[in-house]
Short mmCIF file of C-alpha atoms (C1' of nucleotides) in Angstrom, two decimals:
data_model
loop_
_atom_site.label_atom_id
_atom_site.label_comp_id
_atom_site.label_asym_id
_atom_site.label_seq_id
_atom_site.Cartn_x
_atom_site.Cartn_y
_atom_site.Cartn_z
CA MET A 188 96.05 104.00 81.43
CA LYS A 189 98.09 102.18 84.01
CA ARG A 190 96.49 101.19 87.26
CA GLN A 191 98.08 101.81 90.59
CA VAL A 192 100.76 99.29 91.29
CA TYR A 193 101.20 97.95 94.77
CA ASN A 194 104.57 96.63 95.70
CA CYS A 195 105.25 93.39 97.42
CA GLN A 196 107.07 90.17 96.87
CA ALA A 197 106.52 89.13 93.24
CA GLY A 198 102.99 87.89 92.79
CA CYS A 199 102.11 88.54 96.41
CA PRO A 200 98.54 87.32 96.80
CA VAL A 201 97.50 90.21 99.03
CA GLU A 202 98.60 92.58 96.28
CA SER A 203 96.55 90.72 93.72
CA THR A 204 93.46 91.09 95.86
CA LEU A 205 94.14 94.75 96.50
CA GLN A 206 94.60 95.38 92.81
CA ILE A 207 91.04 94.29 92.24
CA ILE A 208 89.26 95.65 95.29
CA SER A 209 91.00 98.94 95.76
CA GLY A 210 91.28 101.79 93.31
CA LYS A 211 89.73 105.19 93.53
CA TRP A 212 86.13 104.10 93.02
CA LYS A 213 86.10 100.34 93.13
CA SER A 214 84.72 99.75 96.57
CA VAL A 215 81.66 101.86 95.80
CA ILE A 216 81.26 99.90 92.61
CA TRP A 217 81.53 96.66 94.57
CA TYR A 218 78.93 97.99 96.94
CA HIS A 219 76.50 98.40 94.07
CA PHE A 220 77.29 95.06 92.47
CA ILE A 221 76.77 93.26 95.75
CA LYS A 222 73.51 95.10 96.34
CA ASN A 223 72.10 94.85 92.83
CA ASP A 224 72.36 91.86 90.61
CA VAL A 225 72.59 93.86 87.40
CA CYS A 226 74.00 97.37 87.05
CA HIS A 227 73.94 99.87 84.20
CA PHE A 228 76.44 102.56 83.41
CA GLY A 229 74.01 105.45 83.82
CA GLU A 230 72.54 104.06 86.97
CA LEU A 231 75.96 103.72 88.56
CA GLN A 232 76.81 107.21 87.47
CA ARG A 233 73.69 108.65 89.07
CA ASN A 234 74.58 106.88 92.32
CA MET A 235 78.19 108.03 92.26
CA LYS A 236 77.87 111.71 91.60
CA ASP A 237 81.46 112.56 92.48
CA CYS A 238 82.91 109.98 90.13
CA SER A 239 83.60 111.35 86.68
CA HIS A 240 82.25 109.68 83.58
CA ARG A 241 85.79 108.90 82.51
CA MET A 242 86.79 107.29 85.79
CA LEU A 243 83.69 105.15 86.03
CA ALA A 244 84.35 103.79 82.55
CA LEU A 245 87.99 103.11 83.39
CA GLN A 246 87.26 101.34 86.66
CA LEU A 247 84.58 99.16 85.09
CA LYS A 248 86.97 98.30 82.30
CA GLU A 249 89.59 97.16 84.77
CA LEU A 250 87.13 95.05 86.73
CA GLU A 251 85.99 93.50 83.48
CA SER A 252 89.51 92.69 82.36
CA ASP A 253 90.17 91.18 85.78
CA GLY A 254 87.30 88.81 85.07
CA VAL A 255 85.21 89.77 88.08
CA ILE A 256 82.42 91.50 86.18
CA GLU A 257 81.00 90.90 82.73
CA LYS A 258 79.34 93.18 80.27
CA THR A 259 76.39 92.52 77.99
CA ILE A 260 75.96 94.98 75.16
CA TYR A 261 72.53 95.36 73.58
CA PRO A 262 72.82 96.56 69.98
CA VAL A 263 70.13 99.19 70.32
CA MET A 264 70.06 102.93 69.89
CA PRO A 265 70.73 104.57 72.27
CA PRO A 266 73.16 101.89 73.48
CA LYS A 267 72.36 99.88 76.58
CA THR A 268 74.77 97.79 78.60
CA ASP A 269 74.36 95.40 81.50
CA TYR A 270 77.08 94.76 84.00
CA LYS A 271 77.03 91.93 86.49
CA LEU A 272 79.40 89.98 88.69
CA THR A 273 80.84 86.83 87.18
CA ALA A 274 80.78 83.60 89.18
CA PHE A 275 84.44 84.24 89.80
CA GLY A 276 83.73 87.75 90.98
CA GLU A 277 81.24 86.41 93.47
CA THR A 278 84.00 84.47 95.18
CA LEU A 279 85.35 87.81 96.34
CA ILE A 280 82.22 88.70 98.27
CA PRO A 281 83.23 86.89 101.49
CA VAL A 282 86.56 88.73 101.45
CA ILE A 283 84.83 92.06 101.06
CA LYS A 284 82.41 91.14 103.83
CA SER A 285 85.28 90.41 106.18
CA MET A 286 86.81 93.76 105.32
CA GLU A 287 83.44 95.37 105.93
CA GLU A 288 83.15 93.74 109.32
CA TRP A 289 86.58 94.87 110.43
CA GLY A 290 85.95 98.36 109.08
CA THR A 291 82.80 98.60 111.16
CA TYR A 292 84.82 97.63 114.21
CA TYR A 293 87.46 100.21 113.32
CA ASN A 294 84.90 102.99 112.81
CA GLN A 295 83.21 102.33 116.14
CA ARG A 296 86.55 102.34 117.92
CA LYS A 297 87.47 105.57 116.20
CA ILE A 298 84.22 107.25 117.21
CA ALA A 299 84.75 106.16 120.81
CA LYS A 300 88.28 107.60 120.79
CA ASP A 301 87.16 110.86 119.22
CA ASN A 302 84.50 111.24 121.88
CA MET A 303 87.07 110.71 124.59
CA THR A 304 89.36 113.46 123.29
CA THR A 305 86.49 115.91 122.96
CA GLY A 306 85.42 115.01 126.46
CA ASN A 307 82.03 113.47 125.69
CA MET B 711 100.93 114.68 103.15
CA LYS B 712 97.46 113.52 102.37
CA ARG B 713 96.82 109.85 101.95
CA GLN B 714 94.88 108.44 99.06
CA VAL B 715 91.19 108.87 99.65
CA TYR B 716 88.83 106.15 98.60
CA ASN B 717 85.29 107.14 97.88
CA CYS B 718 82.23 105.43 99.14
CA GLN B 719 79.20 106.16 101.22
CA ALA B 720 80.29 108.25 104.18
CA GLY B 721 82.19 106.11 106.65
CA CYS B 722 81.90 103.04 104.46
CA PRO B 723 83.56 100.26 106.46
CA VAL B 724 85.24 98.72 103.44
CA GLU B 725 86.89 102.07 102.78
CA SER B 726 88.14 102.28 106.33
CA THR B 727 89.78 98.89 105.99
CA LEU B 728 91.28 99.78 102.62
CA GLN B 729 92.66 103.02 104.02
CA ILE B 730 94.73 100.99 106.42
CA ILE B 731 95.71 97.97 104.37
CA SER B 732 96.33 99.50 101.00
CA GLY B 733 98.71 102.25 100.09
CA LYS B 734 101.77 102.03 97.97
CA TRP B 735 103.88 99.95 100.37
CA LYS B 736 101.60 98.90 103.15
CA SER B 737 101.00 95.33 102.20
CA VAL B 738 104.74 94.64 102.14
CA ILE B 739 104.99 96.30 105.52
CA TRP B 740 102.14 94.13 106.78
CA TYR B 741 103.96 91.12 105.43
CA HIS B 742 106.98 91.95 107.57
CA PHE B 743 104.96 92.76 110.67
CA ILE B 744 103.07 89.48 110.43
CA LYS B 745 106.31 87.57 109.90
CA ASN B 746 108.42 89.33 112.51
CA ASP B 747 107.24 90.38 115.89
CA VAL B 748 109.41 93.47 116.04
CA CYS B 749 110.65 95.49 113.08
CA HIS B 750 113.20 98.28 112.80
CA PHE B 751 113.29 101.07 110.29
CA GLY B 752 116.62 100.10 108.77
CA GLU B 753 115.72 96.46 108.62
CA LEU B 754 112.49 97.20 106.78
CA GLN B 755 114.38 99.43 104.42
CA ARG B 756 116.91 96.75 103.59
CA ASN B 757 114.07 94.35 102.86
CA MET B 758 112.21 96.85 100.70
CA LYS B 759 114.91 98.12 98.41
CA ASP B 760 112.53 99.84 95.99
CA CYS B 761 110.77 101.80 98.67
CA SER B 762 112.32 105.20 99.29
CA HIS B 763 113.40 106.29 102.74
CA ARG B 764 110.76 109.00 102.64
CA MET B 765 107.89 106.71 101.66
CA LEU B 766 108.75 104.11 104.27
CA ALA B 767 108.71 106.78 106.96
CA LEU B 768 105.39 108.14 105.70
CA GLN B 769 103.68 104.77 105.51
CA LEU B 770 104.85 103.78 108.99
CA LYS B 771 103.62 107.10 110.31
CA GLU B 772 100.17 106.50 108.86
CA LEU B 773 99.97 103.00 110.27
CA GLU B 774 101.03 104.38 113.63
CA SER B 775 98.43 107.14 113.59
CA ASP B 776 95.81 104.55 112.61
CA GLY B 777 96.70 102.73 115.81
CA VAL B 778 97.69 99.45 114.20
CA ILE B 779 101.41 99.66 114.95
CA GLU B 780 103.29 101.27 117.79
CA LYS B 781 106.74 102.74 118.00
CA THR B 782 109.28 102.54 120.79
CA ILE B 783 112.06 105.08 120.63
CA TYR B 784 115.31 104.33 122.42
CA PRO B 785 117.11 107.56 123.34
CA VAL B 786 120.50 106.40 122.14
CA MET B 787 122.91 107.68 119.54
CA PRO B 788 122.58 106.68 116.76
CA PRO B 789 118.79 106.50 117.28
CA LYS B 790 117.05 103.16 117.42
CA THR B 791 113.35 102.50 117.04
CA ASP B 792 111.19 99.43 117.45
CA TYR B 793 107.95 98.97 115.59
CA LYS B 794 105.40 96.31 116.39
CA LEU B 795 101.74 95.56 115.82
CA THR B 796 99.37 96.74 118.51
CA ALA B 797 96.75 94.35 119.88
CA PHE B 798 94.29 96.24 117.72
CA GLY B 799 96.50 95.84 114.67
CA GLU B 800 96.57 92.11 115.24
CA THR B 801 92.80 91.97 114.76
CA LEU B 802 93.43 92.80 111.12
CA ILE B 803 95.51 89.68 110.51
CA PRO B 804 92.53 87.40 109.75
CA VAL B 805 91.29 89.90 107.19
CA ILE B 806 94.67 90.02 105.51
CA LYS B 807 94.84 86.23 105.57
CA SER B 808 91.50 86.00 103.78
CA MET B 809 92.74 88.45 101.17
CA GLU B 810 95.88 86.39 100.84
CA GLU B 811 93.89 83.23 100.32
CA TRP B 812 91.72 84.75 97.60
CA GLY B 813 94.76 86.30 95.94
CA THR B 814 96.41 82.90 95.76
CA TYR B 815 93.29 81.55 94.09
CA TYR B 816 93.27 84.50 91.69
CA ASN B 817 96.94 84.07 90.80
CA GLN B 818 96.55 80.37 90.07
CA ARG B 819 93.53 81.03 87.89
CA LYS B 820 95.44 83.73 86.06
CA ILE B 821 98.41 81.44 85.41
CA ALA B 822 96.07 78.77 84.08
CA LYS B 823 94.43 81.28 81.73
CA ASP B 824 97.76 82.62 80.52
CA ASN B 825 98.93 79.12 79.74
CA MET B 826 95.79 78.48 77.71
CA THR B 827 96.28 81.54 75.53
CA THR B 828 99.92 80.70 74.87
CA GLY B 829 98.88 77.18 73.98
CA ASN B 830 100.57 75.32 76.82
"C1'" DC C 344 73.36 106.18 76.48
"C1'" DT C 345 77.94 104.13 76.41
"C1'" DG C 346 82.64 104.66 75.41
"C1'" DT C 347 87.08 106.91 74.09
"C1'" DA C 348 90.58 110.70 73.25
"C1'" DT C 349 92.68 115.15 74.44
"C1'" DC C 350 94.03 118.75 77.28
"C1'" DC C 351 95.33 120.48 81.49
"C1'" DT C 352 95.53 120.79 86.51
"C1'" DT C 353 96.50 118.50 90.77
"C1'" DC C 354 98.72 115.14 93.32
"C1'" DT C 355 102.31 111.56 94.24
"C1'" DA C 356 106.53 110.04 95.25
"C1'" DG C 357 111.71 109.90 94.24
"C1'" DA C 358 116.15 112.37 95.04
"C1'" DT C 359 118.52 115.03 97.96
"C1'" DA C 360 119.95 117.41 101.86
"C1'" DC C 361 119.76 118.48 106.58
"C1'" DT C 362 118.82 117.68 111.91
"C1'" DG C 363 119.08 115.29 116.37
"C1'" DC D 1254 120.16 105.59 112.22
"C1'" DA D 1255 115.65 107.74 112.25
"C1'" DG D 1256 112.93 111.45 110.70
"C1'" DT D 1257 111.60 115.70 108.14
"C1'" DA D 1258 111.57 119.38 104.41
"C1'" DT D 1259 112.14 120.95 99.69
"C1'" DC D 1260 112.24 120.54 94.91
"C1'" DT D 1261 110.80 118.34 90.76
"C1'" DA D 1262 109.31 114.82 87.21
"C1'" DG D 1263 105.81 112.01 86.13
"C1'" DA D 1264 101.21 109.94 87.04
"C1'" DA D 1265 96.35 110.40 88.07
"C1'" DG D 1266 92.15 112.24 87.24
"C1'" DG D 1267 88.57 116.09 85.99
"C1'" DA D 1268 86.44 118.68 82.12
"C1'" DT D 1269 85.33 118.53 77.70
"C1'" DA D 1270 84.37 117.05 73.19
"C1'" DC D 1271 83.21 113.70 70.04
"C1'" DA D 1272 81.72 108.93 67.90
"C1'" DG D 1273 78.73 104.86 67.52
#
DNA sequence: CTGTATCCTTCTAGATACTG
DNA sequence: CAGTATCTAGAAGGATACAG
């Protein structure tokens, strides 16, 4: 499966970052990886009820191939797998935090505007 | 037209930021708005040859309704329109810069890895 | 439980044409 | 030139089934 392709000047750094952070379910996944050191497939799935099994697997696969998370497979039955951020992946945390901060600002501003139009 | 919806906890700030920055052509558009104070439709279109007329109009419309750019319409024939970042839109620049910085780091790392596998 | 493949529906975005 | 509407091909993603 191809991932969404953003278009910019060739090799545009902003695009590269977006490729890794954005994607239908990636920011929720990032949320969990930043909150919990180690994540498991089933656990993520329970916490992301609207994300299909297929999509979760695909998104994790992309993050893994991007080198920001790594997988440990335990050869047991039933299978068990650990996912965690790589050291490289952790370098993205400050970027995500800055996006989070701005998003909070944006949401507050939006709420204020909505209240104004509804007359509250 | 509906925009792509990212999924996270309700009102997740990271999602809000992604909604505005990402989108098929938005980062190129941001690139031009950060570079040039004022942009025109036709000028953007010439600089984004692969972006269809329709998509450019849609993306600009979204950015405008998000309050990060504003449009000035000159009532002349043929029509002429100015687009520029709002003061609010400018608050996003540091976030984009931090994404740009990480993306540069990512790209360099990727090039280094690719060279290793091809034996250079 | 984790992971992949298939089918099928829904959505996205290009091409085109038309308006002011 | 700027902006919108329609039509259509192709991509994305859910449901399902199956394998290790």
